[in-house]
Every structure is written in C-alpha cells, then in structure tokens.
CSV table of C-alpha atoms in Angstrom, one decimal:
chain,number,residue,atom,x,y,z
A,105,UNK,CA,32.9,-2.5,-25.8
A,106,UNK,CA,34.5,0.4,-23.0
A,107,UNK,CA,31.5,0.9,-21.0
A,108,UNK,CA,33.2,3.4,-19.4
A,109,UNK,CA,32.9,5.8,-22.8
A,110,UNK,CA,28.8,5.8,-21.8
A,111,UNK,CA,29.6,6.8,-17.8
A,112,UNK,CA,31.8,9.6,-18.4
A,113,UNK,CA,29.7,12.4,-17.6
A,114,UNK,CA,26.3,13.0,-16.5
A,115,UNK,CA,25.1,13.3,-19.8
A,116,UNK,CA,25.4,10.7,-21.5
A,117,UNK,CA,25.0,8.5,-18.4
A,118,UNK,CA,21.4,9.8,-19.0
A,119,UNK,CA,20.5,8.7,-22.5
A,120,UNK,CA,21.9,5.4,-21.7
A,121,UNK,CA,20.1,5.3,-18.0
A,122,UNK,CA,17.6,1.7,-18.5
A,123,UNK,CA,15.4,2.3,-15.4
A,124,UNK,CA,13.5,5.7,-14.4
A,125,UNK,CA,11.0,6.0,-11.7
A,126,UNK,CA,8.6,9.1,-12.1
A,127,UNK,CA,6.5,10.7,-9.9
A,128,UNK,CA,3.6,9.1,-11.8
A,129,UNK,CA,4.8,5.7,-10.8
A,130,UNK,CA,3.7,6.4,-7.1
A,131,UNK,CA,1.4,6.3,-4.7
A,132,UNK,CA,1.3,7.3,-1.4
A,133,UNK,CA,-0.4,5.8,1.9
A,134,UNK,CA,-2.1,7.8,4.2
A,135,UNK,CA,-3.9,7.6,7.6
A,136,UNK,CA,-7.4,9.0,8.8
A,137,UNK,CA,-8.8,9.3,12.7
A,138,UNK,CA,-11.9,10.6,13.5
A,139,UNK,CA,-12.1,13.7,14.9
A,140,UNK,CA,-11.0,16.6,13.7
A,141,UNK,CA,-7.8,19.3,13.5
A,142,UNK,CA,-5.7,16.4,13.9
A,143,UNK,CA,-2.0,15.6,12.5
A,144,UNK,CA,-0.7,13.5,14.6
A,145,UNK,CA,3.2,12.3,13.5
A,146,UNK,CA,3.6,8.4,14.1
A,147,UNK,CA,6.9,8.1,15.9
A,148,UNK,CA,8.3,4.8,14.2
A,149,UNK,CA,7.7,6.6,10.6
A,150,UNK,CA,9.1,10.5,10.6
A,151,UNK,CA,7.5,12.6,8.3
A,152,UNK,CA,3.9,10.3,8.3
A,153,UNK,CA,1.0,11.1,10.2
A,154,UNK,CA,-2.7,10.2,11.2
A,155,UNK,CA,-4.9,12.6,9.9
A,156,UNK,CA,-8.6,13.9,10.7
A,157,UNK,CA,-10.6,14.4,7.5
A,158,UNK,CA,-10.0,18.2,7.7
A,159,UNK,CA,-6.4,17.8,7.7
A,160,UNK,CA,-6.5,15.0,5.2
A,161,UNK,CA,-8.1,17.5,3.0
A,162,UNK,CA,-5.7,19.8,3.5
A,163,UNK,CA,-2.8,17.4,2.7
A,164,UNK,CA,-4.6,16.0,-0.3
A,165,UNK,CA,-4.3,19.8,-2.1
A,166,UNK,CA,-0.6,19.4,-1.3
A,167,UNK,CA,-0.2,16.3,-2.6
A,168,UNK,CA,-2.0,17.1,-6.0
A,169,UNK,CA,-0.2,20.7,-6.1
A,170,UNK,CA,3.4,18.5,-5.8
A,171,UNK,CA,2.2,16.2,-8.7
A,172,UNK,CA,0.8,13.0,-6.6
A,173,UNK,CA,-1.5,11.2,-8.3
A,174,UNK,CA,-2.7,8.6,-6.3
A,175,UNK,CA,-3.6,7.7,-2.3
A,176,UNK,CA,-3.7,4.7,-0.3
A,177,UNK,CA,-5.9,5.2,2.5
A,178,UNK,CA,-6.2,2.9,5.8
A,179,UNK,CA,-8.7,3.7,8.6
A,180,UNK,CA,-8.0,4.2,12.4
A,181,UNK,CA,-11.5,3.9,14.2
A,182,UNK,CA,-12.8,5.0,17.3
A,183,UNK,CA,-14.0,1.8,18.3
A,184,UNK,CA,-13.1,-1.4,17.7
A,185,UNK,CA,-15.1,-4.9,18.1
A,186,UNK,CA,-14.7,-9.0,17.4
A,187,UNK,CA,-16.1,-8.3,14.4
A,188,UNK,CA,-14.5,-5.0,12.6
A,189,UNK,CA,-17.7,-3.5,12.7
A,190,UNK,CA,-16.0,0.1,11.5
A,191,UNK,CA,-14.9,-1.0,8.5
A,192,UNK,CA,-18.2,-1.5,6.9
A,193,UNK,CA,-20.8,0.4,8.7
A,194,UNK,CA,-23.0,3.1,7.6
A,195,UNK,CA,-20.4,6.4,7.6
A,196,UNK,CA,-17.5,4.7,8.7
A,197,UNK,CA,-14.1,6.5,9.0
A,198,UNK,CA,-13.0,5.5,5.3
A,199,UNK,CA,-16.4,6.1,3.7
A,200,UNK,CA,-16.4,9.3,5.1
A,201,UNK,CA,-12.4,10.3,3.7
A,202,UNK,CA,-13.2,9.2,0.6
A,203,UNK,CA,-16.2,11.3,0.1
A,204,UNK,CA,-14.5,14.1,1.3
A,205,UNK,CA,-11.9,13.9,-0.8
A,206,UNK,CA,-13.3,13.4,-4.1
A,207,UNK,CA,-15.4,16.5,-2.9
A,208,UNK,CA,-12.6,18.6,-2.8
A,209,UNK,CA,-9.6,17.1,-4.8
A,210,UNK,CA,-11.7,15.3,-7.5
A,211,UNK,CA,-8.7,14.4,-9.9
A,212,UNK,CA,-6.9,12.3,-6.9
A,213,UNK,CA,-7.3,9.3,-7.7
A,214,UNK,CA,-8.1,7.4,-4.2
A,215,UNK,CA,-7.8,3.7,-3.1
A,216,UNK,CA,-9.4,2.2,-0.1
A,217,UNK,CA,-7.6,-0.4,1.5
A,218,UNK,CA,-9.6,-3.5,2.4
A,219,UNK,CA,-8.9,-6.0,5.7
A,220,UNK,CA,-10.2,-5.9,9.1
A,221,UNK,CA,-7.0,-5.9,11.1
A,222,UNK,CA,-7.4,-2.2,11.8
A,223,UNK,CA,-11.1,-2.0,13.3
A,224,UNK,CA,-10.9,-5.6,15.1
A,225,UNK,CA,-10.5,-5.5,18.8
A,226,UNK,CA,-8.1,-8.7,18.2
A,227,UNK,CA,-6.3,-7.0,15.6
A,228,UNK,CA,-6.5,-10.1,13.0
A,229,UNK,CA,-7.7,-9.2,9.6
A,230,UNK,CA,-10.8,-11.6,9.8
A,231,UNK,CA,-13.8,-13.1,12.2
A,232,UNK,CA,-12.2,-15.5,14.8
A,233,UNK,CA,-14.0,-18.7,15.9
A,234,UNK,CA,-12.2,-21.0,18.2
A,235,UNK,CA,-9.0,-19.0,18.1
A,236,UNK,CA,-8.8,-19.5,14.3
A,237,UNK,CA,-9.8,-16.7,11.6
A,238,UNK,CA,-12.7,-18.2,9.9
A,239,UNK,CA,-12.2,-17.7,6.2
A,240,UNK,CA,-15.8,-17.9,4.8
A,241,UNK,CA,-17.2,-15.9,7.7
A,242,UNK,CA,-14.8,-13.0,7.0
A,243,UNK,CA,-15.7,-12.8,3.1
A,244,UNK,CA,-19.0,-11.4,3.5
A,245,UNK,CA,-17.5,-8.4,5.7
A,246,UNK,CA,-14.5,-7.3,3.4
A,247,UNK,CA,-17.1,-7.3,0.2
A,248,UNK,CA,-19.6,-4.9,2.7
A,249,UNK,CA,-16.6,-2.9,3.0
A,250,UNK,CA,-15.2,-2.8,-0.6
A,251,UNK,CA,-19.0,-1.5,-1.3
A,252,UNK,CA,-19.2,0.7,1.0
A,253,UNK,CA,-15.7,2.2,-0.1
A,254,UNK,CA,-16.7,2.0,-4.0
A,255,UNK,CA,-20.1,4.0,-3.4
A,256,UNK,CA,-18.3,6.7,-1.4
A,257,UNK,CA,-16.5,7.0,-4.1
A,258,UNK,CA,-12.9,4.9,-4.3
A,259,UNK,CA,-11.5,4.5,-7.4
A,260,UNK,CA,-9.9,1.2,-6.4
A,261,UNK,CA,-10.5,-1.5,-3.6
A,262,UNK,CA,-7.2,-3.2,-2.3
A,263,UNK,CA,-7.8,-6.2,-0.5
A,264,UNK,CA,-5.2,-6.9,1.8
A,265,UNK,CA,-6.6,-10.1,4.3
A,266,UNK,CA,-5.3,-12.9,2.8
A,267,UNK,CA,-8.6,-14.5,2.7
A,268,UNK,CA,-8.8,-17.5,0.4
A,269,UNK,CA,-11.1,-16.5,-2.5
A,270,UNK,CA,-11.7,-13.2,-1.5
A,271,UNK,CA,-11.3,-10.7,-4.8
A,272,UNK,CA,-13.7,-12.9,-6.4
A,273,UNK,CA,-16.5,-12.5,-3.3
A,274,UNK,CA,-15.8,-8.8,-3.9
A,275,UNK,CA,-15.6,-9.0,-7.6
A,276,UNK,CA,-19.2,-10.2,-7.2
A,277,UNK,CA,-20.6,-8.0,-4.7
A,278,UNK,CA,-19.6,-4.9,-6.1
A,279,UNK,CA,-21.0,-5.9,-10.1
A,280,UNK,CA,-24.0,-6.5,-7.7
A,281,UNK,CA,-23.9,-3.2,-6.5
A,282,UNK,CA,-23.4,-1.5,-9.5
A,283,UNK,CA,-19.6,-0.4,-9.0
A,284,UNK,CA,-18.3,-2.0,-11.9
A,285,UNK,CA,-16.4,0.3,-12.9
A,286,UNK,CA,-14.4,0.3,-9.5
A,287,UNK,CA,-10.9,-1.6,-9.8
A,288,UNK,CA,-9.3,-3.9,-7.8
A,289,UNK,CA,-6.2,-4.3,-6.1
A,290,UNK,CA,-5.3,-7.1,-4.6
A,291,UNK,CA,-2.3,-8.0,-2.1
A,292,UNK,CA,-1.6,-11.3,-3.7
A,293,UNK,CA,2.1,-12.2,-2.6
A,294,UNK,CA,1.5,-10.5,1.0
A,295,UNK,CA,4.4,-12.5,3.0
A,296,UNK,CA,3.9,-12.5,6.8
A,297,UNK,CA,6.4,-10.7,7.4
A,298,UNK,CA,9.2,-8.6,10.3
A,299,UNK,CA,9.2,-5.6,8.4
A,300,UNK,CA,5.0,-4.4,9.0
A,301,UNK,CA,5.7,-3.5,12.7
A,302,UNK,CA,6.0,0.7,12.3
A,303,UNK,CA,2.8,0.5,10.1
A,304,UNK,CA,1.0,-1.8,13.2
A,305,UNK,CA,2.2,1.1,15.5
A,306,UNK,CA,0.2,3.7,13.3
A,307,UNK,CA,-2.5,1.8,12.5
A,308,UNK,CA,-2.8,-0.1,16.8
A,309,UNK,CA,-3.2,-3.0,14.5
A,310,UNK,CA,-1.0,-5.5,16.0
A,311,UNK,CA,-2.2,-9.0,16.6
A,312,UNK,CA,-3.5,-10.2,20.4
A,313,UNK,CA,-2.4,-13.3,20.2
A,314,UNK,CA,-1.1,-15.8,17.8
A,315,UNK,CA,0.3,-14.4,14.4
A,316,UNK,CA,-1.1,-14.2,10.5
A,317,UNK,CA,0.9,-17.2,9.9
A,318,UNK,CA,-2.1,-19.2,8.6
A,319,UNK,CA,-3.1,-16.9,6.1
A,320,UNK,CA,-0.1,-14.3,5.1
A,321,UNK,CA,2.6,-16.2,2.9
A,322,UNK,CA,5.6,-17.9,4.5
A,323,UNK,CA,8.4,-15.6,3.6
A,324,UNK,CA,10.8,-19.1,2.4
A,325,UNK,CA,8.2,-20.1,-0.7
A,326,UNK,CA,8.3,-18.0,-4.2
A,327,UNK,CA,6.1,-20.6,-6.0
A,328,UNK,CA,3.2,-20.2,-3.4
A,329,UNK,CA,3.3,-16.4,-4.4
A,330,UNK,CA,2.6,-17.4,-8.7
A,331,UNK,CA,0.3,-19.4,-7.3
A,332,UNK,CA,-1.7,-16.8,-5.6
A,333,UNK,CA,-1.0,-14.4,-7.8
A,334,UNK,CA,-2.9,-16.5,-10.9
A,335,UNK,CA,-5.4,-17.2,-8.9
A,336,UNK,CA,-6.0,-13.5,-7.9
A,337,UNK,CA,-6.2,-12.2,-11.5
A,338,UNK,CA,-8.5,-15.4,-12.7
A,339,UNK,CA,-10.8,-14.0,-9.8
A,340,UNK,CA,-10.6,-10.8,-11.1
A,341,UNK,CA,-8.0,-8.5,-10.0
A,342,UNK,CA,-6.8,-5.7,-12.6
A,343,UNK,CA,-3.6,-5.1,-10.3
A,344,UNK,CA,-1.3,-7.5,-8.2
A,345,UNK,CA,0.7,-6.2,-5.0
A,346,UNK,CA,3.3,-8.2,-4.3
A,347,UNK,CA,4.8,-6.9,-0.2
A,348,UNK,CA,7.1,-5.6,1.0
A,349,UNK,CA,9.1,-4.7,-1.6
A,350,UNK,CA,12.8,-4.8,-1.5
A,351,UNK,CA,13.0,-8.7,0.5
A,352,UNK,CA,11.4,-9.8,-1.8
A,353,UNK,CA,12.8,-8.6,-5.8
A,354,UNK,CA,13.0,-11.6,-7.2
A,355,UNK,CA,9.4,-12.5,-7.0
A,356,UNK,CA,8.3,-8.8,-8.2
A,357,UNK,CA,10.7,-10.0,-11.0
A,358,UNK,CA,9.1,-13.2,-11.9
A,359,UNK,CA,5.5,-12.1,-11.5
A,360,UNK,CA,6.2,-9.3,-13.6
A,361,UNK,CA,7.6,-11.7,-16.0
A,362,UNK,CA,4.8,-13.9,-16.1
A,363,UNK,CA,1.4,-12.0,-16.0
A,364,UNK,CA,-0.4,-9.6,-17.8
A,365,UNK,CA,-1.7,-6.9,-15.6
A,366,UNK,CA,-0.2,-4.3,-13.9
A,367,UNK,CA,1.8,-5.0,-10.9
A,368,UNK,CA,3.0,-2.5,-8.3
A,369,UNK,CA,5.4,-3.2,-5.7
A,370,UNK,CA,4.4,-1.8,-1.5
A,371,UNK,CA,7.5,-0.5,0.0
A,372,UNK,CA,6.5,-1.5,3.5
A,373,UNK,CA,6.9,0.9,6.9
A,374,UNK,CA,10.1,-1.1,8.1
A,375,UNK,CA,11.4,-0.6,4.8
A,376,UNK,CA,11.5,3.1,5.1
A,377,UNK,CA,11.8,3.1,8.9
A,378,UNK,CA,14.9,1.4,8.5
A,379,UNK,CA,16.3,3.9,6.0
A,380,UNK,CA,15.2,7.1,8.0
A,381,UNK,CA,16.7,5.2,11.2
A,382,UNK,CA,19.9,5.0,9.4
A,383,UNK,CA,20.0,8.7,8.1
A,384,UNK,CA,19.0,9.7,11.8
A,385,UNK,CA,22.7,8.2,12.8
A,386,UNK,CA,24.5,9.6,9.9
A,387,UNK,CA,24.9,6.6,8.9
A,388,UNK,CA,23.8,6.9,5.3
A,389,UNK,CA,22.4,9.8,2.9
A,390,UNK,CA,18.6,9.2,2.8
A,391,UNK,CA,17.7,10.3,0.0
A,392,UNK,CA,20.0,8.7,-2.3
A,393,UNK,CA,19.5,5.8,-0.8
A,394,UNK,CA,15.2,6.0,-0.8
A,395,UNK,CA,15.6,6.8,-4.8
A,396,UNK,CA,18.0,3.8,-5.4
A,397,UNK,CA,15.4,1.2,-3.4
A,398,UNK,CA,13.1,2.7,-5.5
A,399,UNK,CA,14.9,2.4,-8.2
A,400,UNK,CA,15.7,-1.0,-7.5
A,401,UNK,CA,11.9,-1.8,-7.2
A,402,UNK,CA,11.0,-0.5,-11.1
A,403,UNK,CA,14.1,-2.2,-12.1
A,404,UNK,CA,12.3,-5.2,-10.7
A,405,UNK,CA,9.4,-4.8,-12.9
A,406,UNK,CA,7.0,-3.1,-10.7
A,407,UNK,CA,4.5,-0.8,-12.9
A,408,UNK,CA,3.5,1.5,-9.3
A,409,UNK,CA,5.2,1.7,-6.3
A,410,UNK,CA,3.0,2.1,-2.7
A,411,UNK,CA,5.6,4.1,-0.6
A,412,UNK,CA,6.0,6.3,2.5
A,413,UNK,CA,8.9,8.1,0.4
A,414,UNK,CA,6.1,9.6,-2.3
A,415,UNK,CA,5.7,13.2,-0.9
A,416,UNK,CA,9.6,13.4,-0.6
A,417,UNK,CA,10.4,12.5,-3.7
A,418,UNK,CA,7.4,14.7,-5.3
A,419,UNK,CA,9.7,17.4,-3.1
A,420,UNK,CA,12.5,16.9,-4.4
A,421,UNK,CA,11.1,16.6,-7.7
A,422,UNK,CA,10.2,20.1,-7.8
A,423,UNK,CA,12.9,21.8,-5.9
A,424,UNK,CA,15.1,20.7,-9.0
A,425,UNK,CA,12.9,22.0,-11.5
C-alpha cells in the first residue's frame, strides 16, 4: 500500500489522523497567594501567574467561557513552618480557592493538589526528623489536608508527596469524613526529576537541603513506576499521574497498557519552559511544537493531560472556529 495516497491533502490526512487531543482532554494548573488584586506573572513560565482569589475568580470565568473543563490548583502561603501548617489549617489558602470557585464557576470541575512542599519552611513535601522526611508522621497531615480540600469543595484530591502508603491513609480519612464521593489522583510514577525547577520558582518550593531522592522515583527504573502504580490503584486511586510527561513516554505507554483506570499524563514547567525558551530565540514555532508534545503525550496513551499550554490551546481552539 502507497501511503502517500492518504497524505495528499489535508483532507483526507484527517479521516485517517489516529491521535486527537481535545480541549476536553485538559487540564490546567493554576496558582493562588493570599491577598487580593493580585496577578503576578512567574518569570521562568510566560503567560502563568500567581493569583489572589479575586483574580482567580476572574480567570476561572475565562477559562470556562474558552471551554476548560478542569483546574489544578497549588497553594502559595503566607507563612510557612516545619510542619506545613497552611496546607491543612482551618481556612487555609486552598480551602479558601476552592470555595470560592465552586461559588462562582460551579460547573469547573476543581482538583486540589496534595503535598507539603509548598507550605514547609524546608520545602520538603513531608515532616523531617533527623534530617530525614518521616513517612508515617507526614500521612496524617496530607489526609487533614485532602479533607479539608474535599469539604471546601474539590472534586478531586491529587496527592503528589511520594509518601509510601499514602492514597490509602487518605482513602480512609475522607470515607471517614463523609467525602466519598471525592476522587483521587494520585502522582504514582512522580520521577525526581531536572525538569520541576520553573514550577519551584512559582511555587518558593525548592528544597533547603538535601533532595527528594528518597522518596520521588529514580528517573533510570520503569519497573519501580508499575510497581507504584499497582499499588496506588489497590489503595484506591481512580486516576494515575505518571510526571513529567514527554521524558518519560514509554512508561505512560506501558501503564496505559496495563491498568484499568484512567491515566493522565503532567506536562511539567521545564517541559513548557523549555519550549517557550526556544520560541523566545526564534528558534522554533511554539505552537506547533506545544500541540505535537501534546500530541505525542495522547499518542502515548494518556486519557488527560495536566499542562501549562491548556488556556493556549483553548485560544487557539476558538480563534479557528
């Protein structure tokens, strides 16, 4: 067979095209501050900002308005102790977002990202004791804040510490707390990886000393990640995250293969850093090349995509209708 018959013009390269990513396969990550009137562009991620609830609110309406379904939200607090007391207490920064939002864009559907990295003054994503983050101490404080987050109103919880046995400690607590019906997430092949340093800039979330070496994945072993990944969903998760996203294909490929829940793919902040950095020199065309990683990504097998590039490509969506 000529395959050349079915490229010769665009449209019949179109009824043959395998792979299609919609604007319903995304989701887009956003950042809240307290305070308020803020917008505040993070340098190392053009087009991205931290945003005061008001703002946030304001950006939501866009988002639906474009065709956005879903957010990913991640918390910058005013304070910050050992412990990561903001990311549990009573009306902390993400509690607060998500009430606000399903106040005023309802039909959003809004997941809270879970992990302590952002609210601890040593910016690892669980307690420390003797210069090593203690596991079992830090479950306890992600499940107060997956509650917290369901009863405000999340949709979705998406752990993202790396703590051994942690979906089911939040399984548990939030059947406890009546928030069954609130789904989780889990980062389950989360490699410690080169490629999170823009998102550590917008979140002040870099680590003090040491690295996550101990607990994120080491970015050489792909059987590690079916490992976790099993175990995850036999604790309970409805969705796997395997991150970042384009390093790492072949393992979105063989999870996908190989379980029977929904799997998205996080296109990390170095991931579209690097392509923004690149269209900056000329160097490339940006958005070709942001729709074929993202093309490259459902071809992979992911079901939902987590990436910076969502509002563009809802954009661009509807300046071609």
């Amino acid at each position: 067979m000529d395959y050349r018959r079915l490229r010769k013009n665009e449209a019949i390269r179109n009824y043959v095209r395998e792979t299609r990513v919609c604007l319903e396969d995304l989701i887009y990550p956003l950042f809240v501050v307290e305070g308020k009137n803020k917008k505040e562009e993070i340098s190392a991620m053009p087009n991205n900002y931290r945003f005061s609830i008001d703002k946030l609110i304001e950006e939501a309406k866009e988002l639906v308005e474009l065709g956005i379904q879903g957010v990913l939200l991640f918390g910058i607090p005013e304070k910050k102790d050992e412990n990561g007391t903001s990311a549990y207490c009573k009306e902390n920064i993400i509690e607060k977002a998500i009430y606000a939002l399903k106040q005023n864009v309802p039909q959003l559907y809004v997941i809270a990202d879970v992990c302590l990295c952002e609210y601890t003054s040593h910016g690892h994503c669980g307690v420390i004791c003797e210069n090593e983050v203690d596991n079992e101490k830090t479950l306890p404080l992600l499940a107060k804040a997956a509650v917290s987050y369901a009863k405000a109103g999340a949709d979705c919880v998406a752990p993202s510490d790396m703590m051994d046995n942690r979906v089911a400690y939040i399984r548990k607590a939030l059947d406890k707390n009546d928030c069954q019906t609130t789904a989780i997430m889990a980062y389950s092949a989360k490699y410690c990886s080169a490629f999170y340093g823009p998102f550590r800039e917008a979140a002040n979330s870099a680590p003090q000393f040491g690295d996550r070496k101990s607990y994120q994945m080491d970015p050489a072993n792909r059987k590690e990640a079916l490992k976790e990944v099993e175990k995850d969903i036999a604790e309970g998760a409805d969705i796997v995250i395997i991150k970042p996203g384009l390093p790492y294909l072949d393992i979105l490929w063989q999870v996908k293969e190989r379980v029977n829940v929904p799997v998205c793919a996080y296109q990390v902040s170095g991931e579209y850093a690097m392509i923004k950095a690149a269209e900056k020199m000329n160097w490339i065309d940006g958005k070709k090349v942001a729709s074929e990683s993202l093309i490259s990504l459902k071809r992979a097998g992911a079901d939902m995509i987590i990436t910076y590039f969502a509002k563009s490509f809802a954009e661009e969506k509807k300046k071609n209708c």
